[in-house]
Amino acid sequence: MKAELIDISACKKNLDIEIPEDIVDQEITHIAQELARRARVPGFRPGKAPMAVVKTRYRDDAALDAEIRRERD
């Protein structure tokens, strides 16, 4: 993980954080597995939707959850 703090002015700062893609993908897969257990996807029984369908349908939610988890760690 790479973090860079840029001084814009005396009271403004810009923080750029880069997280390697493999770590983000691993977190998204883990979160998608959790979502798959409780997600209701049309055409599938609850908890039985394929991982690819869950990832596609809930990609934005999983990415947001992954960011929140990374910030906590």
mmCIF file of N, CA and C in Angstrom:
data_model
loop_
_atom_site.group_PDB
_atom_site.id
_atom_site.type_symbol
_atom_site.label_atom_id
_atom_site.label_comp_id
_atom_site.label_asym_id
_atom_site.label_seq_id
_atom_site.Cartn_x
_atom_site.Cartn_y
_atom_site.Cartn_z
ATOM 1 N N MET A 1 0.847 -1.158 0.000
ATOM 2 C CA MET A 1 0.000 0.000 0.000
ATOM 3 C C MET A 1 0.899 1.229 0.000
ATOM 4 N N LYS A 2 0.508 2.214 -0.780
ATOM 5 C CA LYS A 2 1.284 3.436 -0.906
ATOM 6 C C LYS A 2 0.400 4.618 -0.529
ATOM 7 N N ALA A 3 0.891 5.484 0.338
ATOM 8 C CA ALA A 3 0.151 6.672 0.745
ATOM 9 C C ALA A 3 1.034 7.899 0.542
ATOM 10 N N GLU A 4 0.413 8.970 0.056
ATOM 11 C CA GLU A 4 1.159 10.193 -0.203
ATOM 12 C C GLU A 4 0.318 11.382 0.264
ATOM 13 N N LEU A 5 0.904 12.240 1.080
ATOM 14 C CA LEU A 5 0.244 13.434 1.579
ATOM 15 C C LEU A 5 0.792 14.632 0.817
ATOM 16 N N ILE A 6 -0.100 15.378 0.177
ATOM 17 C CA ILE A 6 0.293 16.534 -0.635
ATOM 18 C C ILE A 6 -0.259 17.794 0.033
ATOM 19 N N ASP A 7 0.630 18.751 0.285
ATOM 20 C CA ASP A 7 0.202 20.032 0.847
ATOM 21 C C ASP A 7 -0.336 20.912 -0.269
ATOM 22 N N ILE A 8 -1.611 21.263 -0.176
ATOM 23 C CA ILE A 8 -2.219 22.161 -1.152
ATOM 24 C C ILE A 8 -2.085 23.598 -0.653
ATOM 25 N N SER A 9 -2.384 23.800 0.621
ATOM 26 C CA SER A 9 -2.192 25.098 1.264
ATOM 27 C C SER A 9 -1.985 24.834 2.754
ATOM 28 N N ALA A 10 -1.975 25.893 3.533
ATOM 29 C CA ALA A 10 -1.744 25.735 4.966
ATOM 30 C C ALA A 10 -2.854 24.934 5.646
ATOM 31 N N CYS A 11 -4.061 25.049 5.135
ATOM 32 C CA CYS A 11 -5.179 24.354 5.779
ATOM 33 C C CYS A 11 -5.784 23.248 4.914
ATOM 34 N N LYS A 12 -5.266 23.014 3.715
ATOM 35 C CA LYS A 12 -5.787 21.958 2.843
ATOM 36 C C LYS A 12 -4.690 20.956 2.526
ATOM 37 N N LYS A 13 -5.049 19.697 2.607
ATOM 38 C CA LYS A 13 -4.131 18.603 2.293
ATOM 39 C C LYS A 13 -4.844 17.647 1.357
ATOM 40 N N ASN A 14 -4.085 16.939 0.584
ATOM 41 C CA ASN A 14 -4.632 15.918 -0.310
ATOM 42 C C ASN A 14 -3.923 14.608 0.018
ATOM 43 N N LEU A 15 -4.701 13.567 0.296
ATOM 44 C CA LEU A 15 -4.145 12.273 0.645
ATOM 45 C C LEU A 15 -4.455 11.287 -0.473
ATOM 46 N N ASP A 16 -3.438 10.787 -1.138
ATOM 47 C CA ASP A 16 -3.584 9.778 -2.191
ATOM 48 C C ASP A 16 -3.138 8.437 -1.635
ATOM 49 N N ILE A 17 -4.022 7.451 -1.722
ATOM 50 C CA ILE A 17 -3.724 6.114 -1.229
ATOM 51 C C ILE A 17 -3.904 5.125 -2.374
ATOM 52 N N GLU A 18 -2.906 4.300 -2.593
ATOM 53 C CA GLU A 18 -2.974 3.256 -3.616
ATOM 54 C C GLU A 18 -2.913 1.898 -2.924
ATOM 55 N N ILE A 19 -3.901 1.054 -3.249
ATOM 56 C CA ILE A 19 -3.947 -0.297 -2.700
ATOM 57 C C ILE A 19 -3.774 -1.256 -3.877
ATOM 58 N N PRO A 20 -2.875 -2.235 -3.761
ATOM 59 C CA PRO A 20 -2.654 -3.173 -4.857
ATOM 60 C C PRO A 20 -3.953 -3.885 -5.273
ATOM 61 N N GLU A 21 -4.083 -4.091 -6.560
ATOM 62 C CA GLU A 21 -5.296 -4.677 -7.130
ATOM 63 C C GLU A 21 -5.592 -6.069 -6.580
ATOM 64 N N ASP A 22 -4.564 -6.868 -6.361
ATOM 65 C CA ASP A 22 -4.799 -8.228 -5.864
ATOM 66 C C ASP A 22 -5.407 -8.228 -4.460
ATOM 67 N N ILE A 23 -5.015 -7.269 -3.631
ATOM 68 C CA ILE A 23 -5.592 -7.173 -2.288
ATOM 69 C C ILE A 23 -7.058 -6.755 -2.369
ATOM 70 N N VAL A 24 -7.357 -5.797 -3.237
ATOM 71 C CA VAL A 24 -8.740 -5.342 -3.404
ATOM 72 C C VAL A 24 -9.607 -6.477 -3.954
ATOM 73 N N ASP A 25 -9.120 -7.197 -4.948
ATOM 74 C CA ASP A 25 -9.878 -8.314 -5.517
ATOM 75 C C ASP A 25 -10.132 -9.401 -4.480
ATOM 76 N N GLN A 26 -9.150 -9.658 -3.646
ATOM 77 C CA GLN A 26 -9.296 -10.662 -2.594
ATOM 78 C C GLN A 26 -10.379 -10.243 -1.601
ATOM 79 N N GLU A 27 -10.385 -8.981 -1.210
ATOM 80 C CA GLU A 27 -11.407 -8.470 -0.290
ATOM 81 C C GLU A 27 -12.793 -8.521 -0.932
ATOM 82 N N ILE A 28 -12.887 -8.138 -2.208
ATOM 83 C CA ILE A 28 -14.179 -8.154 -2.900
ATOM 84 C C ILE A 28 -14.711 -9.576 -2.998
ATOM 85 N N THR A 29 -13.851 -10.543 -3.260
ATOM 86 C CA THR A 29 -14.277 -11.941 -3.309
ATOM 87 C C THR A 29 -14.789 -12.397 -1.952
ATOM 88 N N HIS A 30 -14.079 -12.035 -0.903
ATOM 89 C CA HIS A 30 -14.507 -12.405 0.445
ATOM 90 C C HIS A 30 -15.867 -11.780 0.776
ATOM 91 N N ILE A 31 -16.045 -10.525 0.455
ATOM 92 C CA ILE A 31 -17.305 -9.830 0.727
ATOM 93 C C ILE A 31 -18.426 -10.403 -0.134
ATOM 94 N N ALA A 32 -18.124 -10.731 -1.382
ATOM 95 C CA ALA A 32 -19.137 -11.328 -2.267
ATOM 96 C C ALA A 32 -19.591 -12.683 -1.732
ATOM 97 N N GLN A 33 -18.680 -13.442 -1.147
ATOM 98 C CA GLN A 33 -19.057 -14.720 -0.539
ATOM 99 C C GLN A 33 -20.023 -14.506 0.620
ATOM 100 N N GLU A 34 -19.762 -13.483 1.422
ATOM 101 C CA GLU A 34 -20.672 -13.160 2.521
ATOM 102 C C GLU A 34 -22.033 -12.709 1.989
ATOM 103 N N LEU A 35 -22.003 -11.871 0.953
ATOM 104 C CA LEU A 35 -23.254 -11.402 0.355
ATOM 105 C C LEU A 35 -24.036 -12.549 -0.277
ATOM 106 N N ALA A 36 -23.345 -13.492 -0.890
ATOM 107 C CA ALA A 36 -24.000 -14.604 -1.574
ATOM 108 C C ALA A 36 -24.814 -15.450 -0.601
ATOM 109 N N ARG A 37 -24.381 -15.519 0.639
ATOM 110 C CA ARG A 37 -25.104 -16.315 1.631
ATOM 111 C C ARG A 37 -26.462 -15.727 1.981
ATOM 112 N N ARG A 38 -26.582 -14.395 1.900
ATOM 113 C CA ARG A 38 -27.842 -13.776 2.315
ATOM 114 C C ARG A 38 -28.544 -12.979 1.210
ATOM 115 N N ALA A 39 -27.926 -12.851 0.052
ATOM 116 C CA ALA A 39 -28.503 -12.050 -1.039
ATOM 117 C C ALA A 39 -29.683 -12.776 -1.685
ATOM 118 N N ARG A 40 -30.671 -11.991 -2.081
ATOM 119 C CA ARG A 40 -31.814 -12.534 -2.817
ATOM 120 C C ARG A 40 -31.665 -12.067 -4.259
ATOM 121 N N VAL A 41 -31.252 -12.961 -5.112
ATOM 122 C CA VAL A 41 -31.049 -12.667 -6.528
ATOM 123 C C VAL A 41 -32.184 -13.320 -7.299
ATOM 124 N N PRO A 42 -32.916 -12.540 -8.122
ATOM 125 C CA PRO A 42 -34.023 -13.114 -8.891
ATOM 126 C C PRO A 42 -33.556 -14.287 -9.757
ATOM 127 N N GLY A 43 -34.328 -15.364 -9.723
ATOM 128 C CA GLY A 43 -34.011 -16.546 -10.517
ATOM 129 C C GLY A 43 -33.211 -17.594 -9.759
ATOM 130 N N PHE A 44 -32.802 -17.275 -8.533
ATOM 131 C CA PHE A 44 -32.016 -18.208 -7.730
ATOM 132 C C PHE A 44 -32.622 -18.302 -6.336
ATOM 133 N N ARG A 45 -32.463 -19.470 -5.723
ATOM 134 C CA ARG A 45 -32.892 -19.625 -4.336
ATOM 135 C C ARG A 45 -31.989 -18.769 -3.452
ATOM 136 N N PRO A 46 -32.516 -18.288 -2.325
ATOM 137 C CA PRO A 46 -31.673 -17.470 -1.438
ATOM 138 C C PRO A 46 -30.394 -18.214 -1.036
ATOM 139 N N GLY A 47 -29.279 -17.546 -1.238
ATOM 140 C CA GLY A 47 -27.991 -18.129 -0.875
ATOM 141 C C GLY A 47 -27.400 -19.062 -1.911
ATOM 142 N N LYS A 48 -28.077 -19.249 -3.057
ATOM 143 C CA LYS A 48 -27.608 -20.202 -4.069
ATOM 144 C C LYS A 48 -27.180 -19.540 -5.373
ATOM 145 N N ALA A 49 -27.104 -18.227 -5.413
ATOM 146 C CA ALA A 49 -26.698 -17.530 -6.634
ATOM 147 C C ALA A 49 -25.209 -17.767 -6.893
ATOM 148 N N PRO A 50 -24.817 -17.938 -8.168
ATOM 149 C CA PRO A 50 -23.393 -18.112 -8.491
ATOM 150 C C PRO A 50 -22.578 -16.873 -8.105
ATOM 151 N N MET A 51 -21.337 -17.108 -7.733
ATOM 152 C CA MET A 51 -20.459 -16.025 -7.292
ATOM 153 C C MET A 51 -20.332 -14.935 -8.359
ATOM 154 N N ALA A 52 -20.243 -15.308 -9.628
ATOM 155 C CA ALA A 52 -20.099 -14.323 -10.709
ATOM 156 C C ALA A 52 -21.315 -13.402 -10.766
ATOM 157 N N VAL A 53 -22.509 -13.951 -10.559
ATOM 158 C CA VAL A 53 -23.732 -13.149 -10.587
ATOM 159 C C VAL A 53 -23.748 -12.194 -9.393
ATOM 160 N N VAL A 54 -23.361 -12.682 -8.236
ATOM 161 C CA VAL A 54 -23.332 -11.842 -7.032
ATOM 162 C C VAL A 54 -22.318 -10.722 -7.200
ATOM 163 N N LYS A 55 -21.131 -11.042 -7.716
ATOM 164 C CA LYS A 55 -20.100 -10.023 -7.920
ATOM 165 C C LYS A 55 -20.570 -8.955 -8.904
ATOM 166 N N THR A 56 -21.225 -9.378 -9.981
ATOM 167 C CA THR A 56 -21.706 -8.431 -10.979
ATOM 168 C C THR A 56 -22.805 -7.543 -10.402
ATOM 169 N N ARG A 57 -23.730 -8.154 -9.711
ATOM 170 C CA ARG A 57 -24.890 -7.430 -9.188
ATOM 171 C C ARG A 57 -24.531 -6.492 -8.030
ATOM 172 N N TYR A 58 -23.609 -6.906 -7.175
ATOM 173 C CA TYR A 58 -23.277 -6.145 -5.971
ATOM 174 C C TYR A 58 -21.850 -5.608 -5.985
ATOM 175 N N ARG A 59 -21.271 -5.424 -7.147
ATOM 176 C CA ARG A 59 -19.875 -4.977 -7.256
ATOM 177 C C ARG A 59 -19.629 -3.657 -6.518
ATOM 178 N N ASP A 60 -20.504 -2.672 -6.716
ATOM 179 C CA ASP A 60 -20.307 -1.373 -6.078
ATOM 180 C C ASP A 60 -20.409 -1.479 -4.556
ATOM 181 N N ASP A 61 -21.374 -2.246 -4.073
ATOM 182 C CA ASP A 61 -21.525 -2.431 -2.626
ATOM 183 C C ASP A 61 -20.312 -3.141 -2.041
ATOM 184 N N ALA A 62 -19.828 -4.150 -2.745
ATOM 185 C CA ALA A 62 -18.670 -4.901 -2.260
ATOM 186 C C ALA A 62 -17.420 -4.027 -2.249
ATOM 187 N N ALA A 63 -17.249 -3.199 -3.281
ATOM 188 C CA ALA A 63 -16.086 -2.317 -3.343
ATOM 189 C C ALA A 63 -16.123 -1.300 -2.196
ATOM 190 N N LEU A 64 -17.302 -0.755 -1.923
ATOM 191 C CA LEU A 64 -17.433 0.192 -0.827
ATOM 192 C C LEU A 64 -17.140 -0.474 0.510
ATOM 193 N N ASP A 65 -17.665 -1.669 0.705
ATOM 194 C CA ASP A 65 -17.425 -2.407 1.940
ATOM 195 C C ASP A 65 -15.941 -2.737 2.089
ATOM 196 N N ALA A 66 -15.286 -3.082 0.989
ATOM 197 C CA ALA A 66 -13.851 -3.383 1.023
ATOM 198 C C ALA A 66 -13.042 -2.157 1.438
ATOM 199 N N GLU A 67 -13.413 -0.980 0.913
ATOM 200 C CA GLU A 67 -12.716 0.241 1.285
ATOM 201 C C GLU A 67 -12.881 0.527 2.770
ATOM 202 N N ILE A 68 -14.090 0.353 3.270
ATOM 203 C CA ILE A 68 -14.337 0.605 4.682
ATOM 204 C C ILE A 68 -13.522 -0.348 5.555
ATOM 205 N N ARG A 69 -13.461 -1.609 5.180
ATOM 206 C CA ARG A 69 -12.681 -2.587 5.947
ATOM 207 C C ARG A 69 -11.188 -2.267 5.922
ATOM 208 N N ARG A 70 -10.691 -1.841 4.781
ATOM 209 C CA ARG A 70 -9.253 -1.515 4.668
ATOM 210 C C ARG A 70 -8.909 -0.308 5.537
ATOM 211 N N GLU A 71 -9.837 0.665 5.620
ATOM 212 C CA GLU A 71 -9.583 1.832 6.441
ATOM 213 C C GLU A 71 -9.535 1.461 7.919
ATOM 214 N N ARG A 72 -10.371 0.508 8.321
ATOM 215 C CA ARG A 72 -10.373 0.066 9.723
ATOM 216 C C ARG A 72 -9.083 -0.635 10.087
ATOM 217 N N ASP A 73 -8.498 -1.372 9.143
ATOM 218 C CA ASP A 73 -7.266 -2.125 9.413
ATOM 219 C C ASP A 73 -6.121 -1.196 9.349
#
